[in-house]
Short mmCIF file of C-alpha atoms in Angstrom, two decimals:
data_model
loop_
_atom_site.label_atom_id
_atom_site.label_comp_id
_atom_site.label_asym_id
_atom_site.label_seq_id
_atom_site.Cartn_x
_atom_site.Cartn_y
_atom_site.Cartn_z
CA UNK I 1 124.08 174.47 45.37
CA UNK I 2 125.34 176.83 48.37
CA UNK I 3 122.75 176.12 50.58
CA UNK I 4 122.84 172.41 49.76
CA UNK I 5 126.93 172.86 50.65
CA UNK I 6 126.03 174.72 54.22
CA UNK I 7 123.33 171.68 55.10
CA UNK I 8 126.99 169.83 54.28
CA UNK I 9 129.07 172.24 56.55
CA UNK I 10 126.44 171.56 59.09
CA UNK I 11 126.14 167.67 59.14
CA UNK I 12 129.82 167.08 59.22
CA UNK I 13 130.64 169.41 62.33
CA UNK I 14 127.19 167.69 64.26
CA UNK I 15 128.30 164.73 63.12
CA UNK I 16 131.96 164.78 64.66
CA UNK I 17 130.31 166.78 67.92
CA UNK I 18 128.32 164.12 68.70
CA UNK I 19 131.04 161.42 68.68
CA UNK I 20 132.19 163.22 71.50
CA UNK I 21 129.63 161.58 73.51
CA UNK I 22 131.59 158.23 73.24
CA UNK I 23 134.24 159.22 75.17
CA UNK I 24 134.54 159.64 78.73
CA UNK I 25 133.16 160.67 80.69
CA UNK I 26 129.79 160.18 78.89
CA UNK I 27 131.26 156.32 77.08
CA UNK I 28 128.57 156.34 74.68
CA UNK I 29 130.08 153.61 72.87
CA UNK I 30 126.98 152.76 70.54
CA UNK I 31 127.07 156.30 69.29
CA UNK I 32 130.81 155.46 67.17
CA UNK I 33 128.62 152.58 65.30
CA UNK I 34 126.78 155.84 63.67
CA UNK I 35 128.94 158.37 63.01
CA UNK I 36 131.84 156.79 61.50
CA UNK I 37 129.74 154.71 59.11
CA UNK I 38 127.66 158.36 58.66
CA UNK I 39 131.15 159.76 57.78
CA UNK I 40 132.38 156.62 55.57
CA UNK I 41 128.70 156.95 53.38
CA UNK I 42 129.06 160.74 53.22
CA UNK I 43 132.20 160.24 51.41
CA UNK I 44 131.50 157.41 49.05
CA UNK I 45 128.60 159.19 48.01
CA UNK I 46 130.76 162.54 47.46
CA UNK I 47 133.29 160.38 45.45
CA UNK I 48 130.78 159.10 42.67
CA UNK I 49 129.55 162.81 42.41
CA UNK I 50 132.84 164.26 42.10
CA UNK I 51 136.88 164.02 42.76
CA UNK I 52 137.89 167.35 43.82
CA UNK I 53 140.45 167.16 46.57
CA UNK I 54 139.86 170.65 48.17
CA UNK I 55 136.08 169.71 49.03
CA UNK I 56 137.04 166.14 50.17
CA UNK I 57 139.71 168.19 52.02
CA UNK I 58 137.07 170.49 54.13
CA UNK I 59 134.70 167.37 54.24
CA UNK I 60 137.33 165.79 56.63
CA UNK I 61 138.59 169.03 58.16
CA UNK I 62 134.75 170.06 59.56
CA UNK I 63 134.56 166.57 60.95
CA UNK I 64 137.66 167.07 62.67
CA UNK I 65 136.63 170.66 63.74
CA UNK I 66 133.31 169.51 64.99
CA UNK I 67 134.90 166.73 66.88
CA UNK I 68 137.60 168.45 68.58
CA UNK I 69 135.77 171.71 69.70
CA UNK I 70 133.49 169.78 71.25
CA UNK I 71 136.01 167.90 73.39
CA UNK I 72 138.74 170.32 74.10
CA UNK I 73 136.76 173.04 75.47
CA UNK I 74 138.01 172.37 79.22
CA UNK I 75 141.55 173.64 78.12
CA UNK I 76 139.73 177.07 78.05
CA UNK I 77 137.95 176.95 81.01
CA UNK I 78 141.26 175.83 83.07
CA UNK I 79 142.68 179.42 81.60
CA UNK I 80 140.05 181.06 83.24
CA UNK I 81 141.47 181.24 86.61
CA UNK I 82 143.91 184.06 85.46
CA UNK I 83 142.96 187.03 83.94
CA UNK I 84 146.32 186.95 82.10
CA UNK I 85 145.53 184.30 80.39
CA UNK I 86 141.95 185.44 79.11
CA UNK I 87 143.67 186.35 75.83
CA UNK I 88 144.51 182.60 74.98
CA UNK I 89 140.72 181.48 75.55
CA UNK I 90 139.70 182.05 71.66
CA UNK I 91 143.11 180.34 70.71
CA UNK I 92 142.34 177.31 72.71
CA UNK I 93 138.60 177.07 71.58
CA UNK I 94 138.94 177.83 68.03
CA UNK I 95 142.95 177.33 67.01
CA UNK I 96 143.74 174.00 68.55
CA UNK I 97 140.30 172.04 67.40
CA UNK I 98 141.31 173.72 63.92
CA UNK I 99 144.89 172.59 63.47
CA UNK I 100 144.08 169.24 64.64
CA UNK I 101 141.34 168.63 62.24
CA UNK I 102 143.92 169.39 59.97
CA UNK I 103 144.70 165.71 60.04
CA UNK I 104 141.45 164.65 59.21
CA UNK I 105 141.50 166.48 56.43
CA UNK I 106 144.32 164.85 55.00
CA UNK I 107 142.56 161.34 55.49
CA UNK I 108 139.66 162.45 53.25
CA UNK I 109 142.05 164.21 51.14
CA UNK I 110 144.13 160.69 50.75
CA UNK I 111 141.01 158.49 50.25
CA UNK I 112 139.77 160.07 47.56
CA UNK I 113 143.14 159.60 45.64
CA UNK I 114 143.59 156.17 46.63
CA UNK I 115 140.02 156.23 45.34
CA UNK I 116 139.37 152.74 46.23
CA UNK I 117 136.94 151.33 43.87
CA UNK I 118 135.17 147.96 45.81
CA UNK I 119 133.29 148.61 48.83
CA UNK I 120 135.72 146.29 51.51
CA UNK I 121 138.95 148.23 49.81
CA UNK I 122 137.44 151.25 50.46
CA UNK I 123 136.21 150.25 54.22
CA UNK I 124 139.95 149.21 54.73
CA UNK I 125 141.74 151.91 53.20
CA UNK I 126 139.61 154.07 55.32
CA UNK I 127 139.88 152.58 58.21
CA UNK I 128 143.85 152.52 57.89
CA UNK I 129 144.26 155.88 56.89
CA UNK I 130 142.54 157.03 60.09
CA UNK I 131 144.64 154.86 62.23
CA UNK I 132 147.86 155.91 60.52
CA UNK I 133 146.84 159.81 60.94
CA UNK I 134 145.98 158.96 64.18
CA UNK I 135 149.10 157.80 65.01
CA UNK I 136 150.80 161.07 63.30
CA UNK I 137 148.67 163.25 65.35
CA UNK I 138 150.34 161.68 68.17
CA UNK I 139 153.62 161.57 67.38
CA UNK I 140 154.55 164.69 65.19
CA UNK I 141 155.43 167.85 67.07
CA UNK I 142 155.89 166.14 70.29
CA UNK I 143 152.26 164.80 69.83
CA UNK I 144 149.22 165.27 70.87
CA UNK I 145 147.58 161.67 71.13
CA UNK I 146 144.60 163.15 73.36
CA UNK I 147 140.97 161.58 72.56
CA UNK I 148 142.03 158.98 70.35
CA UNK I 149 138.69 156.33 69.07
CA UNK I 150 140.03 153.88 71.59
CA UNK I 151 139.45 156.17 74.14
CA UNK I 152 135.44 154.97 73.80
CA UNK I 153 136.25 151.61 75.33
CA UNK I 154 137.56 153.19 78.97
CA UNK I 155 135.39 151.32 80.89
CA UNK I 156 135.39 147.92 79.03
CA UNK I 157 139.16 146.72 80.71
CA UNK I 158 138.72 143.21 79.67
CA UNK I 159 138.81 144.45 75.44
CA UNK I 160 141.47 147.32 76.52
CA UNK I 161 143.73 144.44 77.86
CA UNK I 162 144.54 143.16 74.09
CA UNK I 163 146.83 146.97 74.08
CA UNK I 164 149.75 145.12 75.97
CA UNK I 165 149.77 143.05 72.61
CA UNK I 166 148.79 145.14 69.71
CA UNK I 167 149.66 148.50 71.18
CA UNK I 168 147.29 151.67 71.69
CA UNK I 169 147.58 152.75 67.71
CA UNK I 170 147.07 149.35 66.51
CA UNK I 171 143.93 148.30 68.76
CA UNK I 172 142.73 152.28 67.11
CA UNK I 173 142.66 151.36 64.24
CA UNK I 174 140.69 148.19 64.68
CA UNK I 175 138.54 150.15 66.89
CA UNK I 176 137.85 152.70 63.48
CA UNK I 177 137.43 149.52 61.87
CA UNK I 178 134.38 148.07 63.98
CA UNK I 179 132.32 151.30 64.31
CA UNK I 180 132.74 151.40 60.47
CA UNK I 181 131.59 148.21 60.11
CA UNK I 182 127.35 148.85 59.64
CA UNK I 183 128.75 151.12 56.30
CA UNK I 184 129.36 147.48 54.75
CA UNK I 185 126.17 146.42 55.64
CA UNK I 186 124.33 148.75 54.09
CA UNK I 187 126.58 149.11 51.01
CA UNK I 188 127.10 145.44 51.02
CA UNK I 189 126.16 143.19 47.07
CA UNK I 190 127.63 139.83 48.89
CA UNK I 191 128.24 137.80 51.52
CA UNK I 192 131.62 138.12 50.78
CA UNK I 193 131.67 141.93 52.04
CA UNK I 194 129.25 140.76 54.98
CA UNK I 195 132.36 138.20 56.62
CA UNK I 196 134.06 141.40 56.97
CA UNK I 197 131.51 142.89 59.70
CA UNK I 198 131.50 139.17 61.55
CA UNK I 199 135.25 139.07 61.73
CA UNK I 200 135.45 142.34 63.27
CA UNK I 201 133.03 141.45 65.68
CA UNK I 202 134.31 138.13 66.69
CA UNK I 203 137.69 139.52 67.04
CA UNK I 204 136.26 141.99 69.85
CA UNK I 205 134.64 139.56 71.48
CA UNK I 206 138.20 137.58 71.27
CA UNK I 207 139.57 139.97 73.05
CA UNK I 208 136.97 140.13 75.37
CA UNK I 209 137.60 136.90 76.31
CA UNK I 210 141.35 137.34 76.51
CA UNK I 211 140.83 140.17 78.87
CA UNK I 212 138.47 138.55 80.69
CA UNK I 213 141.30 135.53 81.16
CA UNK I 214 144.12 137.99 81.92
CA UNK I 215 141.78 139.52 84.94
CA UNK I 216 141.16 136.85 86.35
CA UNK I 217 145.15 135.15 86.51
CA UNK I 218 146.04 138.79 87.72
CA UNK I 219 143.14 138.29 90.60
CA UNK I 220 144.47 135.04 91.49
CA UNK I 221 148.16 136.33 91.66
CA UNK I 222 149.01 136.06 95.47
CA UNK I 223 149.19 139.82 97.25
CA UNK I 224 152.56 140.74 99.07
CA UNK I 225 151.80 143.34 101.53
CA UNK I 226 154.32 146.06 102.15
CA UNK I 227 154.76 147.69 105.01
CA UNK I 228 155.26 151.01 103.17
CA UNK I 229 152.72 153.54 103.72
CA UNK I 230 151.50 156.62 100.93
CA UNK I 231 151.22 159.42 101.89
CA UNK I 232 149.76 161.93 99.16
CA UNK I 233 151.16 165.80 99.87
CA UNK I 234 148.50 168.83 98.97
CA UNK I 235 148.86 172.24 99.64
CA UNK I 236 147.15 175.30 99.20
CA UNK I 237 149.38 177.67 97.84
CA UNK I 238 149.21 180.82 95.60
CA UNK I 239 149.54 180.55 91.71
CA UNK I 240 151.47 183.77 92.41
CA UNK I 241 154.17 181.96 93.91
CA UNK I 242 154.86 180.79 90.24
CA UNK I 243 155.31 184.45 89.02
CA UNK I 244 157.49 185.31 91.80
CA UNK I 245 161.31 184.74 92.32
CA UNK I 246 161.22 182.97 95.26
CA UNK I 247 164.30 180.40 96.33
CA UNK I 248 163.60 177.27 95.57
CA UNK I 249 165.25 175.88 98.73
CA UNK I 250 162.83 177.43 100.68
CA UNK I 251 159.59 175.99 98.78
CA UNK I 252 161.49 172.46 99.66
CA UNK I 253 161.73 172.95 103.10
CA UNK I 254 158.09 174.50 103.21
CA UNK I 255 157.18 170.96 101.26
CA UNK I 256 159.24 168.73 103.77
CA UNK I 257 157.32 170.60 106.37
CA UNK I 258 153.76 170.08 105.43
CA UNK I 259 155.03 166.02 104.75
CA UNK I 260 155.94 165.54 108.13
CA UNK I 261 158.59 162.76 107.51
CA UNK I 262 159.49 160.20 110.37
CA UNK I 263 162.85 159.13 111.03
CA UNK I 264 161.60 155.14 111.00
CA UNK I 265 158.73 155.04 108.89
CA UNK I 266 158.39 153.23 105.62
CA UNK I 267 156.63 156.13 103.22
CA UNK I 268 156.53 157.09 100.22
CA UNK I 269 155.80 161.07 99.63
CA UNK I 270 153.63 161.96 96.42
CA UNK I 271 154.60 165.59 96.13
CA UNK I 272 152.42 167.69 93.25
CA UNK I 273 153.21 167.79 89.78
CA UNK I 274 155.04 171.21 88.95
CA UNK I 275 155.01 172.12 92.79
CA UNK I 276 158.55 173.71 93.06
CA UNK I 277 159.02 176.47 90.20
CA UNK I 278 161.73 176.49 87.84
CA UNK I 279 162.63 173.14 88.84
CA UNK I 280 162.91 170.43 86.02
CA UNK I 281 163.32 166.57 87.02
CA UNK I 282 167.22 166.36 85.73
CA UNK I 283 167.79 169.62 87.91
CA UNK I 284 166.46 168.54 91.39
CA UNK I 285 169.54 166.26 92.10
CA UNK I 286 170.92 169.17 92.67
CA UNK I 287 168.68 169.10 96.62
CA UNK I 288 169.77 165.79 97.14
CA UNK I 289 171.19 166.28 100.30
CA UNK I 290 168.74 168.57 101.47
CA UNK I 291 166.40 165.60 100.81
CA UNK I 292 169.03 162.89 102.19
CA UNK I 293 168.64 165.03 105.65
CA UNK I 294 165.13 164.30 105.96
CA UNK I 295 164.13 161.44 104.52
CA UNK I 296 165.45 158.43 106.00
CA UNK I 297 166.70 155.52 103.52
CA UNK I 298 163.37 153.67 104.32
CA UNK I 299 161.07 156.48 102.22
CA UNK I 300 160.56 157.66 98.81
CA UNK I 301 160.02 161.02 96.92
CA UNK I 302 157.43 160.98 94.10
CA UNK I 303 157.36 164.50 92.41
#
């Protein structure tokens, strides 16, 4: 029974690893097809063997876990430049893909108390238990709605246009919804329970065909040409200077200097994100006319 539970342990965390590979930059799309219909028959079998909400907890959690570590890892490596930071490395790689597959253990945890006895209530109560955990993970604690399902379809704009109607949760869930959809083909008794895979599919290829529509009116929109140029501000500074109390006044000039700003051009500056420490959006009015002195009425700041 133990070692029958760690083949389990295994297939769940491989299983969420290797959807992964659907988003970018790899866009595997085909591989979502597999794993959440893998996922949805591992736990309709596990519900006619048994209804014991810790397992069907950990069922969802080492999905999760094996999903998350396996896209994540790049917020440890960008804590490598510091040694100061070495201590958060383990917290990053094992703490954060843990709490957040927290919330896919509480859609496991749900569905098998909703316990949804016909194969299409089960494929939808599934399906909208994701989104709608989905959703929480991105909302709750000032949210974290990084590598969502949707994510897969990056490179197909014409289907990612539909979001400016059904919003990036909604078209989520529908996305959950398709790669789901071969689990009701297999468990399918009827036709019936078949319509449900076509309608999914004809839907995506409706909004293929709406994106595809919206392209091409927002190609044929005529162009007005600015005379504005962009100009895009890097500069290689020390981290240090981000440990270090140094005024910020001077880190402003050092900034106008390396921009260069004409007294007749039309510009607009694109300074780095987080470039001048200790410096928050609502208190850098407070350089206005530092900025005012410089920048003629012609040009814009982007920080």
């Amino acid at each position: 029974m133990f070692k029958k539970f760690y083949i389990e342990i295994l297939y769940l965390i491989i299983v969420g690893a290797i959807t992964s590979l659907s988003l970018p930059p790899f866009n595997y799309l085909i591989i979502n097809f597999f794993t959440f219909s893998l996922l949805f028959l591992f736990l309709i079998n596990k519900s006619k063997q048994h209804k014991n909400i810790f397992f069907f907890f950990v069922y969802g959690w080492l999905y999760g876990f094996g999903y998350f570590v396996s896209n994540l890892y790049w917020i440890s490596i960008s804590l490598t430049f510091d040694e100061n930071f070495s201590f958060l490395i383990p917290i990053t790689l094992i703490l954060i893909p843990a709490f957040l597959a927290l919330f896919y253990g509480l859609i496991t945890i749900l569905f098998i108390i909703l316990n949804p006895k016909k194969v299409i209530s089960s494929f939808l109560v599934f399906s909208l238990l994701f989104g709608i955990l989905e959703f929480i993970r991105g909302s709750i604690l000032t949210g974290f709605p990084w590598n969502l399902t949707a994510y897969s379809f990056s490179n197909q704009l014409e289907i990612l246009s539909i979001i400016s109607i059904i919003g990036t949760y909604g078209f989520n869930t529908l996305c959950i919804s398709l790669f789901t959809c071969p689990a009701i083909y297999i468990l399918s008794k009827s036709k019936k329970e078949l319509t449900i895979c076509i309608c999914f599919l004809f839907m995506f290829a409706l909004f293929y065909a709406y994106g595809s529509f919206y392209k091409k009116k927002f190609n044929n929109i005529s162009a007005e040409f600015l005379e504005y140029k962009v100009r895009v501000i890097s500069s290689s500074i020390s981290l240090d200077r981000f440990y270090s109390n140094i005024d910020t006044v001077s880190v402003i000039q050092d900034l106008i200097k390396i921009s260069e700003p004409s007294k007749i051009d039309k510009a607009i500056f694109v300074w780095p994100e987080g470039i001048i420490p200790n410096v928050s959006q609502d208190t850098f009015t407070k350089y206005k006319k530092l900025i005012n002195q410089n920048f003629n009425q012609n040009q814009l700041l982007v920080i």
